XYZ file of C-alpha atoms in Angstrom:
676
model
C -82.088 11.175 -38.104
C -81.415 14.713 -39.344
C -79.772 15.383 -42.707
C -77.606 18.480 -43.160
C -74.588 19.709 -45.073
C -71.272 20.726 -43.497
C -68.788 22.229 -45.971
C -70.664 20.499 -48.827
C -70.448 17.133 -47.032
C -73.774 15.344 -46.364
C -74.088 14.380 -42.716
C -76.705 12.373 -40.813
C -76.941 13.058 -37.075
C -79.272 12.152 -34.249
C -81.964 14.553 -33.172
C -81.037 16.756 -30.229
C -77.422 17.378 -31.237
C -75.996 20.853 -31.742
C -74.451 22.227 -34.912
C -71.017 21.961 -33.274
C -71.538 18.247 -32.596
C -72.801 17.737 -36.151
C -69.674 19.417 -37.524
C -67.450 17.187 -35.411
C -69.262 14.099 -36.714
C -68.431 15.362 -40.210
C -64.756 15.490 -39.195
C -64.587 19.281 -38.928
C -62.941 20.666 -35.808
C -64.608 23.726 -34.310
C -62.577 25.947 -31.950
C -64.221 26.530 -28.575
C -63.485 27.776 -25.066
C -66.720 27.721 -23.116
C -68.257 24.570 -24.600
C -67.598 21.234 -22.873
C -69.299 17.907 -23.589
C -70.021 17.167 -19.902
C -71.367 20.619 -18.963
C -74.416 22.676 -19.821
C -74.175 25.050 -22.788
C -73.272 28.645 -21.957
C -72.454 30.218 -25.336
C -70.124 32.764 -23.730
C -66.973 32.830 -25.790
C -68.408 32.931 -29.391
C -65.256 31.261 -30.666
C -67.315 28.510 -32.285
C -68.958 30.847 -34.837
C -69.967 29.247 -38.156
C -71.871 30.468 -41.206
C -75.367 29.120 -41.783
C -77.280 29.517 -45.047
C -79.994 32.198 -44.861
C -78.589 33.574 -41.590
C -77.510 37.233 -41.859
C -74.669 36.796 -39.390
C -72.526 33.936 -37.998
C -74.101 31.698 -35.356
C -72.665 30.161 -32.188
C -72.581 26.502 -33.197
C -72.451 25.198 -29.601
C -75.875 26.700 -28.763
C -77.689 26.160 -32.086
C -79.664 22.885 -32.340
C -79.051 20.965 -35.564
C -82.048 20.917 -37.892
C -83.011 19.073 -41.044
C -81.787 20.725 -44.245
C -79.217 23.029 -42.616
C -76.298 24.152 -44.753
C -73.250 24.988 -42.616
C -69.956 26.566 -43.680
C -66.966 26.595 -41.322
C -64.132 27.629 -43.625
C -65.375 30.825 -45.271
C -63.692 34.211 -45.117
C -66.617 35.522 -43.057
C -66.155 32.788 -40.413
C -62.408 33.344 -40.213
C -62.838 37.094 -39.855
C -65.445 36.598 -37.115
C -63.202 34.234 -35.145
C -60.250 36.608 -35.484
C -62.431 39.399 -34.085
C -63.421 37.217 -31.105
C -59.785 36.291 -30.499
C -58.771 39.956 -30.592
C -61.327 40.743 -27.887
C -60.161 37.780 -25.770
C -56.532 38.902 -25.987
C -57.340 42.574 -25.296
C -57.116 42.143 -21.513
C -55.138 38.906 -21.389
C -51.612 39.341 -19.985
C -48.732 38.335 -22.233
C -47.070 36.165 -19.580
C -46.896 32.799 -21.359
C -43.236 32.198 -20.386
C -44.108 32.195 -16.673
C -47.546 30.561 -16.935
C -47.912 26.926 -15.844
C -50.461 26.391 -18.599
C -47.764 27.029 -21.221
C -47.602 24.179 -23.724
C -51.069 22.907 -22.749
C -53.072 26.102 -23.296
C -56.130 26.177 -25.556
C -55.803 29.964 -25.878
C -52.198 29.599 -27.067
C -53.223 27.004 -29.652
C -56.164 28.985 -31.014
C -54.267 32.265 -31.067
C -51.743 30.627 -33.417
C -54.607 30.113 -35.903
C -56.711 33.202 -35.350
C -54.510 35.694 -33.479
C -53.014 38.838 -34.966
C -49.547 40.249 -34.427
C -50.722 43.694 -33.341
C -53.448 44.818 -30.945
C -55.697 47.782 -31.569
C -56.493 47.958 -27.847
C -54.734 51.047 -26.432
C -56.451 51.366 -23.021
C -54.984 50.033 -19.760
C -55.523 46.334 -19.259
C -57.691 45.220 -16.363
C -56.035 43.773 -13.292
C -57.915 41.253 -11.163
C -56.593 40.391 -7.668
C -55.687 36.777 -6.992
C -58.511 34.760 -5.378
C -58.115 32.150 -2.626
C -59.557 28.716 -3.509
C -57.679 26.494 -1.079
C -54.375 24.582 -1.087
C -54.975 22.862 -4.454
C -55.952 25.620 -6.887
C -53.691 28.560 -7.749
C -55.482 31.525 -9.291
C -54.326 34.237 -11.684
C -57.695 35.703 -12.563
C -56.301 38.446 -14.789
C -55.892 35.638 -17.334
C -59.560 34.597 -17.051
C -61.604 34.765 -20.294
C -65.006 34.269 -18.546
C -65.806 30.899 -20.125
C -67.567 29.865 -16.830
C -66.549 26.196 -17.217
C -65.381 26.117 -13.581
C -68.678 27.550 -12.290
C -70.747 25.048 -14.238
C -68.577 22.122 -13.112
C -68.812 23.091 -9.435
C -72.597 23.445 -9.633
C -73.513 20.587 -11.953
C -70.911 17.839 -11.440
C -69.309 18.459 -8.041
C -72.577 19.603 -6.436
C -70.977 22.465 -4.469
C -72.401 25.721 -5.879
C -69.859 27.854 -4.062
C -68.045 29.100 -7.163
C -69.656 32.033 -8.926
C -69.244 35.370 -10.675
C -69.427 38.932 -9.385
C -69.530 42.067 -11.554
C -70.510 42.406 -15.216
C -68.830 42.673 -18.586
C -65.052 42.952 -18.463
C -65.325 43.640 -14.706
C -66.725 40.171 -14.066
C -64.659 38.137 -11.566
C -64.936 34.423 -10.770
C -64.472 33.589 -7.109
C -65.723 31.569 -4.161
C -68.277 33.830 -2.529
C -66.435 34.100 0.776
C -63.002 33.399 -0.690
C -62.649 30.086 1.088
C -61.460 26.699 -0.100
C -63.814 24.627 -2.214
C -65.320 21.835 -0.131
C -65.610 19.257 -2.906
C -63.405 16.160 -3.322
C -63.529 16.883 -7.086
C -62.511 20.546 -6.849
C -59.198 20.296 -8.733
C -60.923 19.156 -11.935
C -61.543 22.854 -12.635
C -57.793 23.086 -13.374
C -58.168 20.675 -16.305
C -61.316 22.467 -17.461
C -59.756 25.941 -17.487
C -58.740 26.667 -21.108
C -56.249 29.344 -20.038
C -53.848 29.778 -17.103
C -56.393 31.368 -14.734
C -56.705 28.197 -12.607
C -53.575 26.104 -12.248
C -52.264 23.479 -9.839
C -50.845 25.043 -6.688
C -48.676 22.054 -5.583
C -47.300 21.735 -9.132
C -46.528 25.441 -9.642
C -43.191 26.021 -11.477
C -42.215 22.350 -11.094
C -41.764 21.365 -14.736
C -42.857 21.990 -18.309
C -45.122 19.420 -19.998
C -42.569 18.546 -22.691
C -40.006 17.657 -20.006
C -42.206 14.986 -18.444
C -42.416 11.285 -19.176
C -46.098 10.337 -19.435
C -47.362 6.911 -18.341
C -50.975 5.799 -18.759
C -52.052 3.727 -15.772
C -54.806 3.345 -13.155
C -55.510 4.802 -9.725
C -55.340 2.698 -6.528
C -56.514 5.273 -3.975
C -59.899 3.532 -3.954
C -61.537 0.549 -5.639
C -63.088 2.410 -8.588
C -60.029 2.022 -10.833
C -60.026 5.521 -12.328
C -57.915 5.844 -15.469
C -55.024 8.249 -14.915
C -51.805 9.512 -16.456
C -48.710 9.739 -14.269
C -46.163 12.380 -15.312
C -42.610 11.883 -14.032
C -39.436 13.938 -14.128
C -36.597 11.530 -13.597
C -37.520 9.346 -10.640
C -40.019 11.799 -9.160
C -43.754 11.760 -9.856
C -44.665 15.382 -10.585
C -48.379 15.139 -11.234
C -51.328 12.848 -11.882
C -53.966 13.711 -14.499
C -57.218 11.997 -15.548
C -57.643 9.911 -18.689
C -61.004 9.603 -20.408
C -62.884 6.380 -19.695
C -66.637 6.824 -20.033
C -67.352 3.508 -18.310
C -65.456 4.324 -15.121
C -64.355 7.892 -14.297
C -65.519 9.744 -17.440
C -62.843 12.483 -17.523
C -62.669 13.377 -13.811
C -60.573 12.199 -10.867
C -60.766 12.888 -7.148
C -58.444 15.363 -5.430
C -56.815 12.522 -3.495
C -56.029 10.638 -6.700
C -54.533 13.783 -8.189
C -52.498 15.135 -5.274
C -51.526 12.256 -2.994
C -48.594 11.598 -5.344
C -46.227 13.859 -3.377
C -46.451 11.210 -0.648
C -44.410 8.927 -2.960
C -41.221 10.801 -2.090
C -41.769 11.154 1.674
C -41.097 8.574 4.424
C -39.827 6.061 1.838
C -38.122 2.812 2.770
C -34.989 2.387 0.677
C -33.071 -0.338 2.494
C -33.760 -3.425 4.653
C -33.859 -2.756 8.393
C -33.843 -4.908 11.515
C -34.939 -3.872 14.961
C -32.122 -4.146 17.493
C -32.723 -2.953 21.046
C -35.885 -1.061 20.003
C -33.991 0.776 17.248
C -33.916 0.041 13.522
C -30.529 -0.623 11.951
C -29.695 -0.976 8.270
C -28.865 -4.492 7.104
C -28.226 -6.153 3.745
C -30.828 -8.160 1.844
C -28.818 -11.331 2.480
C -28.817 -10.692 6.241
C -32.554 -10.037 6.179
C -33.329 -13.242 4.256
C -31.038 -15.299 6.517
C -32.771 -13.978 9.629
C -36.220 -14.730 8.175
C -35.084 -18.221 7.134
C -33.761 -18.826 10.659
C -37.048 -17.696 12.200
C -39.247 -19.752 9.856
C -37.095 -22.873 10.311
C -37.774 -22.930 14.041
C -41.498 -22.077 13.754
C -44.293 -24.607 12.994
C -46.172 -23.765 9.784
C -49.504 -23.374 11.613
C -47.940 -20.513 13.592
C -46.952 -18.513 10.492
C -49.405 -16.041 8.949
C -49.579 -13.221 6.395
C -51.865 -10.286 5.700
C -51.993 -8.365 2.419
C -52.581 -4.613 2.213
C -55.069 -2.251 0.601
C -52.871 -1.425 -2.419
C -51.272 -4.825 -3.022
C -51.420 -5.876 -6.678
C -52.713 -9.275 -7.796
C -49.287 -10.619 -8.846
C -47.899 -10.063 -5.356
C -50.951 -11.642 -3.735
C -50.775 -14.685 -6.014
C -47.028 -15.075 -5.392
C -47.693 -14.852 -1.648
C -50.477 -17.443 -1.956
C -48.109 -19.832 -3.750
C -45.398 -19.073 -1.165
C -47.701 -20.003 1.698
C -49.173 -23.072 0.002
C -45.974 -24.560 -1.444
C -43.137 -23.189 0.686
C -44.562 -22.440 4.148
C -47.513 -24.895 3.881
C -49.748 -22.681 5.963
C -53.391 -21.651 5.482
C -53.095 -18.498 7.586
C -53.351 -16.015 4.732
C -55.945 -13.241 4.496
C -56.527 -9.833 3.011
C -58.928 -8.656 5.756
C -58.099 -7.174 9.142
C -61.572 -7.748 10.627
C -64.513 -10.139 10.414
C -65.827 -8.823 7.113
C -68.461 -11.159 5.660
C -67.549 -12.285 2.149
C -69.189 -15.174 0.335
C -66.728 -16.000 -2.455
C -68.829 -18.861 -3.881
C -70.126 -16.512 -6.568
C -68.422 -13.438 -8.048
C -71.620 -11.394 -7.925
C -71.434 -11.624 -4.113
C -68.621 -9.089 -3.920
C -68.938 -6.966 -7.081
C -70.739 -3.812 -8.136
C -73.007 -5.777 -10.439
C -75.047 -2.889 -11.823
C -71.756 -1.389 -13.124
C -70.491 2.149 -12.534
C -72.029 3.416 -15.763
C -75.262 1.528 -15.008
C -75.876 3.674 -11.919
C -77.022 6.446 -14.261
C -79.889 4.207 -15.473
C -81.185 3.343 -12.011
C -84.533 4.620 -10.754
C -84.010 3.739 -7.082
C -80.848 3.621 -4.950
C -80.644 2.345 -1.361
C -77.368 2.889 0.512
C -76.711 0.356 3.286
C -73.678 1.061 5.453
C -71.988 3.005 2.655
C -70.721 6.546 2.277
C -69.890 6.780 -1.428
C -68.713 10.400 -1.207
C -65.617 9.388 0.779
C -65.366 5.676 -0.039
C -65.669 6.033 -3.825
C -65.808 9.671 -4.901
C -66.207 8.946 -8.622
C -69.088 6.577 -7.869
C -70.769 9.320 -5.857
C -70.620 11.659 -8.864
C -72.505 9.003 -10.874
C -75.221 8.807 -8.215
C -75.565 12.601 -8.346
C -75.820 12.351 -12.127
C -78.594 9.748 -11.793
C -80.471 12.072 -9.439
C -80.129 15.070 -11.777
C -81.008 13.242 -15.005
C -83.542 10.640 -13.831
C -84.824 12.162 -10.573
C -83.731 8.868 -8.977
C -85.080 8.267 -5.464
C -82.220 7.767 -3.005
C -82.591 6.250 0.461
C -79.950 5.797 3.165
C -79.947 3.677 6.275
C -78.942 6.384 8.729
C -77.969 10.009 8.201
C -74.646 10.003 6.363
C -74.264 13.755 6.013
C -73.864 15.789 2.850
C -73.573 13.569 -0.239
C -74.049 16.459 -2.698
C -77.572 15.295 -3.539
C -80.777 14.936 -1.497
C -81.711 11.584 0.031
C -84.295 10.258 2.456
C -83.051 8.900 5.759
C -84.402 5.534 6.918
C -83.920 3.997 10.348
C -80.270 2.857 10.685
C -81.213 -0.552 12.068
C -80.836 -4.024 10.558
C -84.566 -4.389 11.267
C -85.144 -2.068 8.302
C -83.586 -4.690 5.995
C -85.693 -7.388 7.627
C -88.854 -5.358 7.047
C -87.899 -4.743 3.402
C -87.350 -8.449 2.648
C -90.630 -9.269 4.449
C -92.507 -6.646 2.339
C -93.638 -4.764 5.454
C -91.616 -1.576 5.086
C -93.147 1.653 3.754
C -90.777 1.661 0.739
C -91.419 -2.020 -0.131
C -93.991 -1.032 -2.756
C -91.591 1.477 -4.289
C -88.897 -1.234 -4.523
C -91.398 -3.665 -6.061
C -92.384 -1.151 -8.758
C -88.814 -0.141 -9.485
C -87.401 -1.420 -12.796
C -83.713 -0.864 -12.084
C -83.114 -0.589 -8.316
C -79.655 -0.553 -6.736
C -78.872 -1.858 -3.251
C -75.404 -0.562 -2.443
C -73.939 -2.418 0.538
C -70.848 -0.914 2.135
C -68.207 -2.624 4.246
C -69.614 -1.061 7.418
C -72.720 -3.225 6.944
C -70.679 -6.364 6.219
C -68.777 -6.109 9.515
C -71.883 -6.601 11.677
C -72.729 -9.785 13.596
C -75.876 -10.115 11.489
C -74.023 -9.526 8.182
C -74.646 -13.098 6.921
C -78.389 -12.614 7.521
C -78.402 -9.147 5.987
C -76.563 -10.224 2.833
C -78.063 -13.656 2.187
C -81.681 -12.678 2.900
C -81.382 -9.561 0.767
C -79.977 -11.594 -2.113
C -82.829 -14.141 -1.833
C -85.340 -11.267 -1.802
C -83.866 -9.688 -4.947
C -83.825 -13.015 -6.813
C -87.415 -13.793 -5.764
C -88.626 -10.368 -6.947
C -86.743 -10.579 -10.264
C -84.370 -7.743 -9.379
C -81.502 -10.069 -10.228
C -81.946 -11.255 -13.804
C -80.114 -11.472 -17.129
C -80.548 -7.742 -17.795
C -80.084 -6.235 -14.346
C -78.508 -7.112 -11.003
C -79.570 -4.917 -8.092
C -77.081 -6.466 -5.628
C -73.997 -4.259 -5.319
C -71.045 -4.325 -2.938
C -68.944 -1.205 -2.400
C -65.342 -2.206 -1.669
C -63.080 0.472 -0.195
C -59.642 -0.733 -1.266
C -58.029 -1.310 -4.656
C -56.903 -4.840 -3.700
C -60.198 -6.149 -2.262
C -61.815 -7.618 -5.385
C -58.510 -9.015 -6.643
C -57.917 -10.772 -3.314
C -61.398 -12.323 -3.567
C -60.651 -13.497 -7.116
C -57.494 -15.189 -5.798
C -59.189 -16.520 -2.634
C -56.866 -14.650 -0.276
C -59.331 -15.354 2.477
C -59.129 -17.794 5.383
C -62.885 -18.369 5.905
C -66.217 -17.664 4.203
C -68.480 -17.623 7.241
C -68.077 -14.023 8.356
C -65.147 -14.811 10.625
C -61.437 -14.316 10.025
C -59.444 -17.278 11.298
C -56.100 -15.579 10.685
C -57.010 -12.470 12.679
C -58.528 -14.622 15.429
C -55.260 -16.575 15.707
C -53.222 -13.365 15.828
C -55.544 -11.922 18.491
C -55.269 -15.122 20.571
C -51.451 -15.090 20.416
C -51.324 -18.254 18.259
C -49.057 -16.740 15.587
C -45.286 -16.487 16.053
C -44.233 -15.163 12.621
C -46.366 -12.616 10.798
C -45.820 -11.181 7.299
C -47.416 -7.798 6.560
C -47.460 -7.037 2.826
C -48.353 -3.362 2.706
C -50.833 -3.923 5.531
C -51.108 -0.745 7.594
C -54.486 -1.187 9.249
C -53.753 -3.951 11.737
C -55.793 -3.165 14.844
C -54.092 -5.492 17.348
C -51.369 -4.830 19.872
C -48.119 -6.587 19.141
C -47.250 -9.305 21.673
C -44.519 -11.827 20.944
C -44.937 -12.068 17.173
C -41.927 -11.733 14.928
C -43.227 -9.348 12.273
C -41.778 -8.966 8.776
C -43.070 -5.897 6.997
C -42.880 -5.524 3.208
C -43.892 -2.104 1.940
C -42.919 1.233 0.501
C -43.384 3.629 3.432
C -42.300 3.854 7.036
C -45.805 3.959 8.504
C -47.904 1.964 10.979
C -46.936 -1.479 9.657
C -43.220 -0.679 9.602
C -43.340 0.563 13.204
C -44.635 -2.831 14.341
C -42.003 -4.775 12.410
C -38.878 -6.600 13.525
C -37.582 -6.745 9.955
C -38.447 -4.265 7.209
C -38.084 -5.178 3.527
C -38.441 -2.117 1.245
C -40.990 -2.626 -1.537
C -42.201 -0.586 -4.491
C -45.122 1.853 -4.580
C -47.969 1.493 -7.083
C -46.258 3.785 -9.626
C -42.979 1.838 -9.419
C -44.075 -1.599 -10.614
C -46.376 -3.150 -13.181
C -49.339 -4.811 -11.554
C -52.921 -5.953 -12.083
C -55.872 -4.756 -10.002
C -59.557 -5.670 -10.149
C -61.943 -2.758 -9.629
C -65.364 -2.821 -7.924
C -67.018 -4.000 -11.178
C -64.596 -6.917 -11.419
C -62.670 -5.478 -14.380
C -59.012 -6.480 -14.281
C -56.887 -3.420 -15.074
C -53.140 -3.042 -15.407
C -51.157 -0.379 -13.570
C -47.973 0.475 -15.445
C -44.570 1.325 -14.063
C -43.932 5.076 -14.255
C -40.775 5.396 -12.126
C -38.342 3.260 -10.111
C -38.195 2.282 -6.443
C -35.658 4.294 -4.416
C -32.375 2.911 -3.145
C -32.336 -0.844 -2.618
C -36.115 -1.221 -2.710
C -37.483 -4.025 -4.911
C -40.767 -4.949 -6.501
C -43.044 -6.823 -4.088
C -43.366 -10.035 -6.126
C -39.566 -10.240 -6.382
C -39.274 -10.149 -2.604
C -41.711 -13.075 -2.272
C -39.816 -14.999 -4.962
C -36.478 -14.417 -3.230
C -37.941 -15.375 0.159
C -39.015 -18.703 -1.344
C -35.545 -19.200 -2.846
C -33.851 -18.469 0.503
C -36.022 -21.058 2.291
C -36.380 -23.878 -0.275
C -33.417 -22.962 -2.498
C -35.828 -22.728 -5.418
C -37.707 -19.745 -6.808
C -41.451 -19.991 -7.266
C -41.331 -18.307 -10.684
C -38.624 -17.924 -13.315
C -39.638 -14.343 -14.099
C -42.610 -11.945 -14.111
C -44.100 -13.526 -17.248
C -44.061 -16.953 -15.604
C -45.881 -15.466 -12.590
C -48.546 -13.791 -14.758
C -49.139 -16.968 -16.782
C -49.537 -19.012 -13.600
C -51.935 -16.434 -12.160
C -54.019 -16.341 -15.351
C -54.240 -20.136 -15.367
C -55.428 -20.054 -11.765
C -58.056 -17.384 -12.521
C -59.321 -19.293 -15.577
C -59.600 -22.511 -13.596
C -61.492 -20.760 -10.834
C -63.974 -18.879 -13.013
C -66.620 -21.430 -12.190
C -68.602 -20.747 -9.060
C -67.219 -22.587 -6.070
C -69.684 -24.270 -3.788
C -69.407 -23.217 -0.175
C -71.889 -24.057 2.486
C -73.629 -20.883 3.543
C -73.105 -20.401 7.271
C -76.002 -20.620 9.679
C -77.182 -17.131 10.307
C -79.758 -15.436 12.429
C -81.243 -11.979 12.661
C -79.727 -9.623 15.220
C -81.258 -6.196 15.689
C -78.274 -3.854 15.651
C -77.341 -0.393 14.478
C -75.646 0.057 11.116
C -72.927 2.541 11.976
C -70.819 3.817 9.107
C -67.169 3.778 10.055
C -65.632 7.225 10.225
C -63.448 7.720 7.168
C -60.260 9.729 7.285
C -60.581 10.629 3.611
C -57.351 12.561 3.146
C -55.279 10.020 5.131
C -56.928 6.786 4.035
C -53.728 4.985 2.982
C -49.974 5.058 3.463
C -49.257 7.237 0.396
C -51.910 9.794 1.350
C -50.634 9.948 4.936
C -47.147 10.763 3.667
C -48.495 13.510 1.402
C -47.979 17.092 2.596
C -50.784 18.280 0.303
C -53.283 15.781 1.730
C -52.265 16.770 5.266
C -52.892 20.409 4.378
C -56.333 19.503 3.000
C -57.156 17.522 6.127
C -56.100 20.353 8.430
C -58.162 22.786 6.401
C -61.230 20.539 6.583
C -60.887 19.988 10.345
C -60.397 23.716 10.997
C -63.320 24.697 8.830
C -65.666 26.990 10.718
C -69.352 27.079 9.866
C -70.649 30.472 8.847
C -74.341 29.683 8.588
C -74.288 29.859 4.798
C -73.522 26.201 4.114
C -77.156 25.173 3.776
């Protein structure tokens, strides 16, 4: 530990910290513009100047390593004068357009200028004028406001892994731009908006929409993928205006993906606000009572074994549990599932479907093997952790098959299941490397779990890892990458009709054995409708609604409280930020009212009763359940990663104009030969 003094306060800090970090540990706030905890040190702005004993002039605290015996002063006249001089230089070319700047009210430059600014400028020359730069449909630029902190450049290069943002010119003529003035190709590109300490980079979809003090702010979680990124939803009245990241070092650090941030405009498009019934191929508005009566009539004349339900990719745990109780106690049917294909899931043990190494633990790994997974598009925040592991630990990364650009180098192995067989038999060329690895990660994606040989692939790999002590009390190398926010929660609640790699519910639907089918937010059904009577419950008029005979309008993820379990198994709560439109209701309420219309008795008295019942169920089922592992055999087949429509992966994203613009831009992107 290093001992130093900050404003006559004795401080002990770890070796390797900077003077700025030491000051902050002493409770002294240091102004800064270029410094950021997650980026490399640049030392550009000089706003963090402090006085150090025996130093003839102030030092930049962000770039000076802390040393034993240092005496630091941050509140002297010399320091204040130095910071005022820096601020005067920063404001010399900065336009005085705060009233029309979207950064107003959230601007670091505004805040610091209140402390260190002066009321008159000595700068008499003409101010520089920098033309607006094009950075795509998400980022609006006003580069005349830029103070050359280079945070955006460092983020693009270091975190996002797309070094396409850089600087041209020198001194006050320096300009930050994409080299060919094209859109940034990263799924994390919009994080530069949060990083920009001034109004040079702002949100293009949000431009002139609202002021920060006008917005209601709700802290919640993201459901665009299974990572469970912590976010803040800002609403103006009913409308969601923007989504921002919240700091959670264990999950998303302080970043979010572009889809998480900008898909929110899909919440106001194609919304279902009233019950509908299909009459003569056309949908007509009906009342809730009419809808429930029609469903009751249909269920009354249908045997229970011919009634089924499928949950969707953004269905919360309360709704799934209510639906489970509805099917077990009211319908008395076992045809309930959360999958739309024969995805192999062994729910006998929770580690069989979780990311056991943890999201944060990826940074500690020394070997990563991707099997049927594309983390860049399936879990963008997870992919940034893998890149971080590569940069910090020089982690070896192998992929079964060529996935494409993951923003870090990897070695391509044969994309055959035989590769897994060779690994577990210790005959593959990387077997020795796996054996010597202390913290390996096998990341299995859903593309690999949909194969005919998935039971073999999973069970043999698990046996191999246990035998070689890669699954122990300190480390678990077996990791499953789920794509959807509801997947782990549905496994917790056993919303699954079989554990043997088949899907009895889907098989029955495919074989025309189901007469009444409930779709709860399920948009990915890959079968052609035959004679089924389909009841769709959801928020948007999308694929599921088009198949339906009756539509019941539900609430979106920002319009109801709900629990979700992320890929690590952490149960997180999404909070209500706005209200469903029109006559739409929360999903669990619809299930409760359906039960009341059929059996004249509600399943739950209220939401609290539902949550208590669900918690009791989860506590009772914490113990591993014993299932007989299905007979499996090796089949030599190709592991093909399913093509992912990243910008249109769910119903909210498909309704988003911004995501559609991003998708069109990506599909129309022309290679120039400079991509590398």
